[in-house]
mmCIF file of C-alpha atoms in Angstrom:
data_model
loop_
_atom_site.group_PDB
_atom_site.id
_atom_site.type_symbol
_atom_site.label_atom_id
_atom_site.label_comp_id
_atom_site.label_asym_id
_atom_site.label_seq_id
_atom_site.Cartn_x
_atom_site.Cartn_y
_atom_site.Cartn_z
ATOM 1 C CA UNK A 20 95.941 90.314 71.242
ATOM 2 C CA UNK A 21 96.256 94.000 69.747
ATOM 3 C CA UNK A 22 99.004 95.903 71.591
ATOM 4 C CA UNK A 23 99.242 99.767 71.984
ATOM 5 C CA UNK A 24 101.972 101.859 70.277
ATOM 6 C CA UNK A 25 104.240 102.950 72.461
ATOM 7 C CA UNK A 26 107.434 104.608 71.495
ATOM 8 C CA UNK A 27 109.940 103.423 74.379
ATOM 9 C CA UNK A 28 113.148 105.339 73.005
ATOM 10 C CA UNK A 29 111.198 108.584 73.448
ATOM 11 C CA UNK A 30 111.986 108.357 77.086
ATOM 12 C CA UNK A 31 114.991 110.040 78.203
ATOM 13 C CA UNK A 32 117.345 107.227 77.094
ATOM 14 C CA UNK A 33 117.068 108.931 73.855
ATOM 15 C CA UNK A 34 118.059 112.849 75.219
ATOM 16 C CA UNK A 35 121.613 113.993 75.165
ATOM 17 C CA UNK A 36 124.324 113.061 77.942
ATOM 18 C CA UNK A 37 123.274 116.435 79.747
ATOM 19 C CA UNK A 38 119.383 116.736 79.701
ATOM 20 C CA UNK A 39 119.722 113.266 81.106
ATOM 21 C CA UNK A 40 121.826 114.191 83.591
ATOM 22 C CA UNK A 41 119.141 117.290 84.614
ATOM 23 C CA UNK A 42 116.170 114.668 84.960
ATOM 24 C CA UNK A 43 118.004 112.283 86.927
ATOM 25 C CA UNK A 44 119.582 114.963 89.157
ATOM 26 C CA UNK A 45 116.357 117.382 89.466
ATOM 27 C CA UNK A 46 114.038 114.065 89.703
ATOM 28 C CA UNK A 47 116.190 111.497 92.071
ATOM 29 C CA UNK A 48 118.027 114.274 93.822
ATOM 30 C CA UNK A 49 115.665 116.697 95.076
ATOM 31 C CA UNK A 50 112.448 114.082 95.803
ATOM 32 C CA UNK A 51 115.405 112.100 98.238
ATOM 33 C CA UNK A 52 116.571 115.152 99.475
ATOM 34 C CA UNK A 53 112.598 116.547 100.708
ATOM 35 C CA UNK A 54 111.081 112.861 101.132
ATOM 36 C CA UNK A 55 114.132 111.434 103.283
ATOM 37 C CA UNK A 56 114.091 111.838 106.755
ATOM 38 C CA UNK A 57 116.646 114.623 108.437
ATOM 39 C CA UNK A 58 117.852 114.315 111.861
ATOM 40 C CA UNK A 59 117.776 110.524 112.496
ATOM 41 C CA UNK A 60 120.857 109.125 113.763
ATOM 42 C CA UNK A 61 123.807 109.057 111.974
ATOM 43 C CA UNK A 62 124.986 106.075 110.668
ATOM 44 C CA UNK A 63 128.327 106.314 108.738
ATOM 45 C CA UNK A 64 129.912 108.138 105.527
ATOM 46 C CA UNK A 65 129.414 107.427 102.317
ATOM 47 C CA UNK A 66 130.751 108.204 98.357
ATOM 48 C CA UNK A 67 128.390 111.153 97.243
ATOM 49 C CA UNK A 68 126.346 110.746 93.983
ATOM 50 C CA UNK A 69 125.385 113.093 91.354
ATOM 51 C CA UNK A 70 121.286 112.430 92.040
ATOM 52 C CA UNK A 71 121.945 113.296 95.758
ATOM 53 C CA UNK A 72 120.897 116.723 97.006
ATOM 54 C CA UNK A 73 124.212 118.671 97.131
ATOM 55 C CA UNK A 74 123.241 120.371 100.279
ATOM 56 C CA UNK A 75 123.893 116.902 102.000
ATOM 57 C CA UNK A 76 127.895 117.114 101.372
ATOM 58 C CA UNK A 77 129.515 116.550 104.422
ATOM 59 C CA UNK A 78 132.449 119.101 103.788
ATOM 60 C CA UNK A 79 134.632 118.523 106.578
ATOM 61 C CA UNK A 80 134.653 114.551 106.285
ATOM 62 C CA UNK A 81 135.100 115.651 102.602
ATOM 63 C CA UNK A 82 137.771 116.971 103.004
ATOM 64 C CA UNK A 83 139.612 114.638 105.547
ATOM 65 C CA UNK A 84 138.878 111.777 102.949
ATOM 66 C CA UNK A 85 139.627 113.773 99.730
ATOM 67 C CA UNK A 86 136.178 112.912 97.626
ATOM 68 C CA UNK A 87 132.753 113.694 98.663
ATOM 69 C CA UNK A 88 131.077 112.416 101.160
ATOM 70 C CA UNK A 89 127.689 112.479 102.575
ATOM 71 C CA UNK A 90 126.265 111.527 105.788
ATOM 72 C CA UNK A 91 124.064 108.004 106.127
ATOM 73 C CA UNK A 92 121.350 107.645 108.408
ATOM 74 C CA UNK A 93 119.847 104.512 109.778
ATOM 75 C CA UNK A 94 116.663 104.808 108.610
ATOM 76 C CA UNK A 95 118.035 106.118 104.541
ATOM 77 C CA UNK A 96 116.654 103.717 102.348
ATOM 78 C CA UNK A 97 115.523 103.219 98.315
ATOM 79 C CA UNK A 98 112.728 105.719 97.699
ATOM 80 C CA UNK A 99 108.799 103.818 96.838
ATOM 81 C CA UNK A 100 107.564 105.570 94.263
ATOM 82 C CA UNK A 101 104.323 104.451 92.979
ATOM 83 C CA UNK A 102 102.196 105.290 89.143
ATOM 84 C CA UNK A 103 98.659 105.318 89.515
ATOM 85 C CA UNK A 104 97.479 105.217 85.581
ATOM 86 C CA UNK A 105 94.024 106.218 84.297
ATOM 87 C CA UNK A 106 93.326 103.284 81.800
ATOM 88 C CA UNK A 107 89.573 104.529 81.670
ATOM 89 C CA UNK A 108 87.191 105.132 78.291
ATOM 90 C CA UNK A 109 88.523 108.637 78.020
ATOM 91 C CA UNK A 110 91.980 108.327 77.970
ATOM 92 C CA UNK A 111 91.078 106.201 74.614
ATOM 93 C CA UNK A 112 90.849 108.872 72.332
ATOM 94 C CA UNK A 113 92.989 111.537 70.109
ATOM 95 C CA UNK A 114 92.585 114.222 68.088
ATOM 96 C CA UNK A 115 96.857 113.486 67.514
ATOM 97 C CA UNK A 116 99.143 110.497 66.097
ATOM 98 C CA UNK A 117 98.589 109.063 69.858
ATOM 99 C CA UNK A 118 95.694 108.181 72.254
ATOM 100 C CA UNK A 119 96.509 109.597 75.534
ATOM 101 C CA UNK A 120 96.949 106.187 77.002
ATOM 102 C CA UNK A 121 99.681 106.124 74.511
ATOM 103 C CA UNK A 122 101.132 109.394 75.578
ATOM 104 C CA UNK A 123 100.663 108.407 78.604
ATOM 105 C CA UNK A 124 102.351 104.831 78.679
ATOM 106 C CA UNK A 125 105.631 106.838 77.286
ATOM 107 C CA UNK A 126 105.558 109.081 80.229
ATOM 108 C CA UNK A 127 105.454 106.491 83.244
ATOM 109 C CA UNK A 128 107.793 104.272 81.064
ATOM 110 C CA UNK A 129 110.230 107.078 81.070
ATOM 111 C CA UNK A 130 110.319 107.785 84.640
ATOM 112 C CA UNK A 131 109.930 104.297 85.882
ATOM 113 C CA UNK A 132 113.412 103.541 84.096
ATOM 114 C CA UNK A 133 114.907 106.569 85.224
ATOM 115 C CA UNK A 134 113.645 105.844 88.617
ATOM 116 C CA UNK A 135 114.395 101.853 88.574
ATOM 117 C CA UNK A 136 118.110 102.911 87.196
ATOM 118 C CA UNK A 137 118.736 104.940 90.192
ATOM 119 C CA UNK A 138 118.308 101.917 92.178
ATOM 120 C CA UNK A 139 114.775 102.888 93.675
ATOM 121 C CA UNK A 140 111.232 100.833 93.442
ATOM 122 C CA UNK A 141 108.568 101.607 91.702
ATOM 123 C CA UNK A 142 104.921 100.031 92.029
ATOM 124 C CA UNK A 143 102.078 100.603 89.891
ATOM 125 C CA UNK A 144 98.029 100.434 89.616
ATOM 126 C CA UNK A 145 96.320 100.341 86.519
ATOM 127 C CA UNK A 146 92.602 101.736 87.469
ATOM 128 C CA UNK A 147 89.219 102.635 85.878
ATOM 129 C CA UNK A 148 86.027 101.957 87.849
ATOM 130 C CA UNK A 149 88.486 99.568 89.577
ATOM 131 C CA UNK A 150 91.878 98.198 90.073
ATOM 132 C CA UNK A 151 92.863 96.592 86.377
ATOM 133 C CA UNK A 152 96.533 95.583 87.669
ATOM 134 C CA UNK A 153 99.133 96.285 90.497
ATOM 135 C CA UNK A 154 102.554 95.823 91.374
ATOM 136 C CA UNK A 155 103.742 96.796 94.744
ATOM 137 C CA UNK A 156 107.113 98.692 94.873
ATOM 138 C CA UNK A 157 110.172 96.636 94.237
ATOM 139 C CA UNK A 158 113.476 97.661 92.535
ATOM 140 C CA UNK A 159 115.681 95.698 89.581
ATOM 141 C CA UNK A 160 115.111 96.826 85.530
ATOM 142 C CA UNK A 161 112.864 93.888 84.608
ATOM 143 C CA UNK A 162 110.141 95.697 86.903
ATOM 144 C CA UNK A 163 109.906 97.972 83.729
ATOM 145 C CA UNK A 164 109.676 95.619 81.254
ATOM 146 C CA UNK A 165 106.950 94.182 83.325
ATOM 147 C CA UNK A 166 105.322 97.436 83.128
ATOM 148 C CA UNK A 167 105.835 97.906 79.717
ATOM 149 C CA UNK A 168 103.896 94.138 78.701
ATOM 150 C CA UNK A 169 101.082 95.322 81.333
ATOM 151 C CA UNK A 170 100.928 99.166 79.219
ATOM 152 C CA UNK A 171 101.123 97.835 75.967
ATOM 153 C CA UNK A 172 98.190 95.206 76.661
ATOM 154 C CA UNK A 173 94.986 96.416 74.966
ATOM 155 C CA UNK A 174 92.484 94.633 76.835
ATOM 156 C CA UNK A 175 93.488 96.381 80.149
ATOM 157 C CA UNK A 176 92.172 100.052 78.457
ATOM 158 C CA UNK A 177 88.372 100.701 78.922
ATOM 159 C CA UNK A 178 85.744 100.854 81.716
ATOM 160 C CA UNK A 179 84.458 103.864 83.544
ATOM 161 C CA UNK A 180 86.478 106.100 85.794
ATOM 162 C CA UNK A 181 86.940 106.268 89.689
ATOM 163 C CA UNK A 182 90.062 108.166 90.892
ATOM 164 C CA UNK A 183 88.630 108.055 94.215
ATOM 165 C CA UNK A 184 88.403 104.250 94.463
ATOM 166 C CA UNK A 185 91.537 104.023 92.728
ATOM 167 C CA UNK A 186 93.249 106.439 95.520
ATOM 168 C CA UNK A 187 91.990 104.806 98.350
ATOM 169 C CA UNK A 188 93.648 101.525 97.475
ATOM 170 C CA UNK A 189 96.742 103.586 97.346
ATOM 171 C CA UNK A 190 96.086 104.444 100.924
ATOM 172 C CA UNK A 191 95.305 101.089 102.468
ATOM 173 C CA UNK A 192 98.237 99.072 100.153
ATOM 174 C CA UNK A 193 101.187 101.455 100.294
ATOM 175 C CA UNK A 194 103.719 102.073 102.896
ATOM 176 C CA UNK A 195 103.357 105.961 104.416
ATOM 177 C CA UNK A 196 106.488 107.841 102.407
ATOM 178 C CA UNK A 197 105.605 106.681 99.163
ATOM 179 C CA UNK A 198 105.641 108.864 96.075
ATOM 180 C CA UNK A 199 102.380 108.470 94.029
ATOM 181 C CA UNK A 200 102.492 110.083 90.858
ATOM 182 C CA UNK A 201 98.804 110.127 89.337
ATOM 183 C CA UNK A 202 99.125 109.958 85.345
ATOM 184 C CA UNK A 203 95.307 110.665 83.943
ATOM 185 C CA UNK A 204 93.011 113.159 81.801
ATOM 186 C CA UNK A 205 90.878 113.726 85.246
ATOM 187 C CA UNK A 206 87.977 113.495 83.526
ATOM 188 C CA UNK A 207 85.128 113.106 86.290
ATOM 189 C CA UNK A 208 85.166 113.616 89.644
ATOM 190 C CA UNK A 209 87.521 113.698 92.733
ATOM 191 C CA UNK A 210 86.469 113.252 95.834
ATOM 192 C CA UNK A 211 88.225 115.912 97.698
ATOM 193 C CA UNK A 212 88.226 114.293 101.265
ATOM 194 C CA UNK A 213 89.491 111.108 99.613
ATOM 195 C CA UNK A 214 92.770 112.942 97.939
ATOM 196 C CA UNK A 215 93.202 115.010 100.940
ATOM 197 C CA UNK A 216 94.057 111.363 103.148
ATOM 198 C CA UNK A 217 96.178 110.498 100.301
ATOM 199 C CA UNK A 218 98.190 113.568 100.349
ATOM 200 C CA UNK A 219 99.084 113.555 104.022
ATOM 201 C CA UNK A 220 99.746 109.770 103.740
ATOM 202 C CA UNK A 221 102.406 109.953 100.921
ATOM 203 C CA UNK A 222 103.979 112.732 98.562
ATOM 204 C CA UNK A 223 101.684 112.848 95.170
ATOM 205 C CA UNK A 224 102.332 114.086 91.745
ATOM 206 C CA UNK A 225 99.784 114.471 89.087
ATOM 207 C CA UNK A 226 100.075 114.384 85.743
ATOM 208 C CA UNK A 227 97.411 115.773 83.718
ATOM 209 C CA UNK A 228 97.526 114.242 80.025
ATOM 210 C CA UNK A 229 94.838 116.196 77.851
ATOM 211 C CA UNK A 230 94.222 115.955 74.383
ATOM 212 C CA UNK A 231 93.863 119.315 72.140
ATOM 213 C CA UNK A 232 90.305 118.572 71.323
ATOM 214 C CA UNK A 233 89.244 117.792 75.510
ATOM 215 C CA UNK A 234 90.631 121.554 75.291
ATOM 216 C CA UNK A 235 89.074 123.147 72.699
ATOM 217 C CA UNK A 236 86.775 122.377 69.731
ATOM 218 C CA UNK A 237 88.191 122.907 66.176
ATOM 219 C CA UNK A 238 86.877 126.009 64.258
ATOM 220 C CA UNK A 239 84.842 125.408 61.252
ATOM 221 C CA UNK A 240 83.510 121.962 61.884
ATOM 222 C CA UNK A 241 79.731 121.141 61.021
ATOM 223 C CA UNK A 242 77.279 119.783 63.540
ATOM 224 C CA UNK A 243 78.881 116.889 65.635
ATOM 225 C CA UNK A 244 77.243 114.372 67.106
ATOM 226 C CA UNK A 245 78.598 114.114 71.091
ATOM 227 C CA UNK A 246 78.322 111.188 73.004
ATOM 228 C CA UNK A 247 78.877 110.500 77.044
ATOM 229 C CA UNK A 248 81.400 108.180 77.624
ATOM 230 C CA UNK A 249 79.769 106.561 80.548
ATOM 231 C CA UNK A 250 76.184 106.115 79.426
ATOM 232 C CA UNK A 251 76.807 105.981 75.457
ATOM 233 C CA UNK A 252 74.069 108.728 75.290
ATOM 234 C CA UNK A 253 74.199 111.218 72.085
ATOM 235 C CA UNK A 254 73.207 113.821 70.740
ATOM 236 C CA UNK A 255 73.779 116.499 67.525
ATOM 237 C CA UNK A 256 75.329 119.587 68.483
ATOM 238 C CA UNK A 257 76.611 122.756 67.134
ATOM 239 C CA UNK A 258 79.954 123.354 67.843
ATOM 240 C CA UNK A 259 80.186 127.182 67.086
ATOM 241 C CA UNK A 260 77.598 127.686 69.629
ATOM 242 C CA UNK A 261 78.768 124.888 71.886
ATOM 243 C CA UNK A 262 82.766 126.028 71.956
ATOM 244 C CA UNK A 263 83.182 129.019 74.276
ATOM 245 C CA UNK A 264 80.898 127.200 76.944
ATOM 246 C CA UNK A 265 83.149 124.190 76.262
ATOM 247 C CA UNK A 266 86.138 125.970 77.201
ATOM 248 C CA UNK A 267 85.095 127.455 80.136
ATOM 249 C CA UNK A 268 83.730 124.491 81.566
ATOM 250 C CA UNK A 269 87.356 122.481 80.950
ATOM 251 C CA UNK A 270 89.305 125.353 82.651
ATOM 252 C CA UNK A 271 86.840 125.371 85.328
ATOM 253 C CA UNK A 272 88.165 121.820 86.140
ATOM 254 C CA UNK A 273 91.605 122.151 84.829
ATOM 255 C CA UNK A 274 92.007 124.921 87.961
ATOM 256 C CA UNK A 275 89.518 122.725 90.137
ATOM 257 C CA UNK A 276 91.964 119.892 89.873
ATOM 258 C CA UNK A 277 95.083 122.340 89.837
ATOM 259 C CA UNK A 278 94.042 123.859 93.433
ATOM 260 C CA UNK A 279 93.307 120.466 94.642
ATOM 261 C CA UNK A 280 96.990 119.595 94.573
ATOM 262 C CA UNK A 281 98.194 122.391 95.305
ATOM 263 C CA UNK A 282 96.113 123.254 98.553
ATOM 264 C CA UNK A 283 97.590 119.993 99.724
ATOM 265 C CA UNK A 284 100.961 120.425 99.397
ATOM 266 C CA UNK A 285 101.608 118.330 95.583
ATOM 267 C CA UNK A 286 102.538 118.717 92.927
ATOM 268 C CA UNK A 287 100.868 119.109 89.330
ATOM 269 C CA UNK A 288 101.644 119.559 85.846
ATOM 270 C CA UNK A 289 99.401 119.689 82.520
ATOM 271 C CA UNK A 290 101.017 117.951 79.683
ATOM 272 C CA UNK A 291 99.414 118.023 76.235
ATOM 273 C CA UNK A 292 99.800 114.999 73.426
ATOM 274 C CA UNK A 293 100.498 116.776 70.622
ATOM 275 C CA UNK A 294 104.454 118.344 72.421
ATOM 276 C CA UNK A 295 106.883 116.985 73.774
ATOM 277 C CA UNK A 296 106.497 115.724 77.592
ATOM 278 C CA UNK A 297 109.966 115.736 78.782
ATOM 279 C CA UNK A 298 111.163 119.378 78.894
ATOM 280 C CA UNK A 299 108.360 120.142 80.762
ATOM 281 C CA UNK A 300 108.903 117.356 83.380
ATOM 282 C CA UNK A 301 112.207 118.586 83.611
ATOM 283 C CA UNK A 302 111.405 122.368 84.589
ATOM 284 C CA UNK A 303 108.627 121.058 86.623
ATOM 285 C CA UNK A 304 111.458 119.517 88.526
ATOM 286 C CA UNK A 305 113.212 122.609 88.120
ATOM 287 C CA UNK A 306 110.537 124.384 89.996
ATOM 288 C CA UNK A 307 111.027 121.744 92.842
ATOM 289 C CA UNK A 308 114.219 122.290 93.219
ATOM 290 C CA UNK A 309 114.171 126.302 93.619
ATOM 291 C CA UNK A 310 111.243 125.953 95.738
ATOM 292 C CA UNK A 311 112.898 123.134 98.364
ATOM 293 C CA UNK A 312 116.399 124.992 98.519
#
């Protein structure tokens, strides 16, 4: 069976000692540090870690005990953090060396290891008009090489699109305090009511993977002939005349998806196949950070 090319030392295995350092610190750090809960009853000390939240240093015990130390609560536990991946028609194309279920694939395979290194669990859903494959949440490195067969496997890409089937699984199979990070092109709808349970339920990321070309339209090209992914319809266009409706139309949805995250409280990030994915993961963590302290 054909397999997908997926570049696993991309991830942030391959970065120096110190951009590694940032993603697990911004990533690990501040999502246990805003998803924990504050104010349960203290438990006991322990040994701090570089991916806790520094603010949590017990400085007093600290300095009693001579390291750094940060207060345990009863109810701390490993973080559930969950990838919802769009393994629909459109996210099998490219303009670029990669499909965006390529791109893609190299994203969650990046953070899952980060994530699963730290200890953590991490679930996943493969979904297009339905659910292709899921994992619940469960910690240990061989979850990721799991993942990885399950990405690579050709025969799970294809199918139509339904985010909003795909999010209310979410809701009725995952424990409330989850992380869901959406990975998808968001190409078709969202039902807004649907998202808006999902976001109060659990804390949700979404990652936006677009080719250039679901952007923009190339200059200089002759006419093209355009077909809908859904009902294999087509038709000849000009794409002179076609391009600056074309563009407005994608940022009309680019912001319509934007606002729906952030209106609820989550978080969002566009990330393009042909650059690099990880710096900009690691100021969108960044961001968190400043806007959490």
């Amino acid at each position: 069976m054909k397999r997908l090319n997926i570049d696993l030392k991309i991830g942030f295995e391959s970065l120096n000692i110190s951009a590694r350092d940032i993603v697990t610190t911004q990533f690990l750090g501040n999502y246990k540090s805003v998803f924990r809960g504050r104010g349960l009853e203290f438990d006991s000390y322990r040994q701090y870690y570089q991916d806790d939240d520094a603010s949590s240093i017990d400085w007093k015990a600290s300095a009693r005990a001579n390291t750094l130390l940060v207060k345990q609560y009863v109810e701390e536990r490993n973080l559930n953090v969950f990838f919802l991946i769009d393994v629909s028609n459109t996210m099998i194309l490219s303009s670029q060396p990669k499909l965006k279920c390529e791109y893609a694939a190299e994203i969650v395979s990046s953070l899952s290891y980060t994530i699963l290194r730290s200890g953590d669990n991490v679930g996943y859903a493969l979904f297009n008009d339905k659910i292709v494959n899921y994992a619940p949440p469960v910690k240990g490195l061989n979850v990721h090489q799991q993942l990885i067969d399950v990405l690579t496997q050709s025969s799970n890409y294809g199918g139509e699109y339904n985010l909003s089937k795909a999010i209310t699984f979410a809701a009725e199979n995952l424990s409330k305090g989850t992380i869901v990070i959406i990975v998808s092109d968001f190409i078709g709808t969202i039902d807004s009511d649907s998202f808006r349970l999902l976001a109060d339920k659990f804390s949700v990321l979404g990652m936006m993977v677009r080719d250039p070309i679901d952007r923009s339209i190339p200059e200089g090209m002759g006419q093209l002939a355009v077909a809908d992914p859904f009902s294999n319809d087509t038709m000849l266009v000009d794409p002179n005349i076609l391009k600056p409706y074309y563009e407005e139309e994608v940022k009309k949805n680019e912001e319509y998806v934007r606002s729906l995250f952030m209106e609820n409280g989550s978080d969002f990030i566009i990330l393009q196949t042909d650059s690099d994915f990880i710096g900009k993961i690691i100021e969108l963590f960044r961001m968190r950070q400043m806007k959490w302290r």
